[in-house]
CSV table of C-alpha atoms in Angstrom, one decimal:
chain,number,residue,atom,x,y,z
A,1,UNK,CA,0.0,0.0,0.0
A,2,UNK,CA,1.3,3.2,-1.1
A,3,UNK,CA,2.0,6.2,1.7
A,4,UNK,CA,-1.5,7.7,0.7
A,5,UNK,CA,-3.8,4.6,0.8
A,6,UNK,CA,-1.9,4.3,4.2
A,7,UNK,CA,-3.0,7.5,5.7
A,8,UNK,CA,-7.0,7.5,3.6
A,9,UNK,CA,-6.8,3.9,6.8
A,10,UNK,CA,-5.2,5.5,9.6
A,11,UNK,CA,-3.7,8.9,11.0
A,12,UNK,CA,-1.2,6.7,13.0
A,13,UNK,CA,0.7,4.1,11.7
A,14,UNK,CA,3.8,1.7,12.1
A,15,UNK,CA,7.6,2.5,10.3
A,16,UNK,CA,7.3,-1.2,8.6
A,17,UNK,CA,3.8,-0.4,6.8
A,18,UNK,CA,5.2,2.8,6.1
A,19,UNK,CA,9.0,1.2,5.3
A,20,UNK,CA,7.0,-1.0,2.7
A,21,UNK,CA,4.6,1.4,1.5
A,22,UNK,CA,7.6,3.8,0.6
A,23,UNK,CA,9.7,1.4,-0.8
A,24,UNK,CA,6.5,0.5,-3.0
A,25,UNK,CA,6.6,3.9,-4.2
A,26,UNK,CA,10.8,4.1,-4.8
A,27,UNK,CA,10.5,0.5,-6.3
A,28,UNK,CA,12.7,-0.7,-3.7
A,29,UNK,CA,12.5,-4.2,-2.2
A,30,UNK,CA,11.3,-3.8,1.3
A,31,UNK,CA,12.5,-7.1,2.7
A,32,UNK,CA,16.1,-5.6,3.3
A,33,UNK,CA,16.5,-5.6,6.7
A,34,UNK,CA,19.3,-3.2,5.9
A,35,UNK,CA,17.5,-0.7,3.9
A,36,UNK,CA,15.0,-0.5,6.7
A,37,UNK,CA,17.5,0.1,9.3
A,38,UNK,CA,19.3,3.1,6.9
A,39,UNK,CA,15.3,4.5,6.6
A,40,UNK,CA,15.0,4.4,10.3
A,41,UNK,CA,18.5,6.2,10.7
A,42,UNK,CA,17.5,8.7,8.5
A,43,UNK,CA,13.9,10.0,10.5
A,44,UNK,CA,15.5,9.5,13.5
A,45,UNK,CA,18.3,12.3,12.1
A,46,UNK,CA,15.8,14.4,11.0
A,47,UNK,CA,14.0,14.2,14.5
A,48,UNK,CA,10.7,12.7,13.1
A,49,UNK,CA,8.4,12.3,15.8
A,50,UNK,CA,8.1,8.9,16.3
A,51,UNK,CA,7.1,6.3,19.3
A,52,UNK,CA,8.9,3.2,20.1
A,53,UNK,CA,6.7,0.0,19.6
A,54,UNK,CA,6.6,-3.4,20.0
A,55,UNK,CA,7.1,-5.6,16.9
A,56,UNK,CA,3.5,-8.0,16.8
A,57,UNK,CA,2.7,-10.2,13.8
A,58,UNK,CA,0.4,-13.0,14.9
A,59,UNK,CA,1.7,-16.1,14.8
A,60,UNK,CA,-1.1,-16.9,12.6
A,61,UNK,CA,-0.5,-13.9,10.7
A,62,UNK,CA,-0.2,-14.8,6.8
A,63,UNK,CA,0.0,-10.7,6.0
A,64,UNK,CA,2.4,-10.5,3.0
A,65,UNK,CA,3.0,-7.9,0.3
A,66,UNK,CA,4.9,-9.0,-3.0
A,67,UNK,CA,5.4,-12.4,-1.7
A,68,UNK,CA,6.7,-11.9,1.5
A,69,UNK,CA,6.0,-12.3,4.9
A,70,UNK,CA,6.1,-9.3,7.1
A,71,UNK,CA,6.2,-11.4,9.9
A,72,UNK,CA,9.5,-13.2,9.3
A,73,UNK,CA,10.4,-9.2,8.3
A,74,UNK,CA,9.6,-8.2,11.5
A,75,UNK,CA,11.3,-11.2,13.5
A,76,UNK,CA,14.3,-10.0,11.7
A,77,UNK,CA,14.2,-7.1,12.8
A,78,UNK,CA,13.8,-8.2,16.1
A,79,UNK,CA,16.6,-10.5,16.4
A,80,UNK,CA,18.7,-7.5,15.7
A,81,UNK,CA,17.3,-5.3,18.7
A,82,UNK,CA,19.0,-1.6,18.0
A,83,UNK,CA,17.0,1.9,17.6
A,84,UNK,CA,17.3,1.5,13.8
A,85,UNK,CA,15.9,-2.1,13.8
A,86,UNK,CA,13.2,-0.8,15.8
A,87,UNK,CA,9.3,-0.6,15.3
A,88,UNK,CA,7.7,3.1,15.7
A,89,UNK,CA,4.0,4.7,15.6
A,90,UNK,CA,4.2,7.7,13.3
A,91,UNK,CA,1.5,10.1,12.5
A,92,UNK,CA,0.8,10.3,8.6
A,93,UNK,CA,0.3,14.2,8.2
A,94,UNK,CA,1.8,15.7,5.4
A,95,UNK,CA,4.9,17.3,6.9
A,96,UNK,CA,6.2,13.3,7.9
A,97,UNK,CA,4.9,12.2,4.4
A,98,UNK,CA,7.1,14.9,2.7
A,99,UNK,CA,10.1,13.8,5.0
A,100,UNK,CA,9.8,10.0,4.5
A,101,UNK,CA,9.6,10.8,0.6
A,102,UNK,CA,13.4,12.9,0.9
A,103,UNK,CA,14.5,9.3,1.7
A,104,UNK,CA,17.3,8.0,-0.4
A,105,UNK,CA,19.3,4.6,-0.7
């Protein structure tokens, strides 16, 4: 889901939804745990105002987007247990939309 359909859902929402729906937008493959933790770097530099969350996929949770599994995404993540591994709650107002856009690999 691109940033847009994101926010039309919910004002709030977490840095992996918002990791993959950028990433949809740059064309860039989302299940790089790497590439996530150099987004997260980048809004935590530029002070984006964001809550640390626990990671939660359902054990029964079959949520995927292009073929693959944000839950094994997410454990990933986990397993590597830093700030820029991290999950966050981040409000979808157009100021944080422009700054998650200025991202760059």
């Amino acid at each position: 889901m691109a940033l847009e359909e994101l926010r039309q859902k919910v004002l709030y929402q977490n840095s992996i939804e918002i990791w993959i729906g950028a990433s949809k937008e740059k064309n860039i493959d989302w299940v790089d745990t790497d590439n996530y933790q150099k987004f997260i770097a980048f809004l935590l530099k530029n002070n984006l105002n964001m809550k640390k969350m626990p990671i939660c996929f359902d054990e029964s949770d079959k949520a995927s987007e292009g073929g693959h599994s944000k839950k094994v995404f997410a454990n990933k993540l986990a397993a590597i247990n830093d700030d820029n591994s991290s999950c966050y709650s981040i409000k979808l107002n157009d100021a944080n939309i422009e700054l998650i856009r200025k991202f760059e690999l």
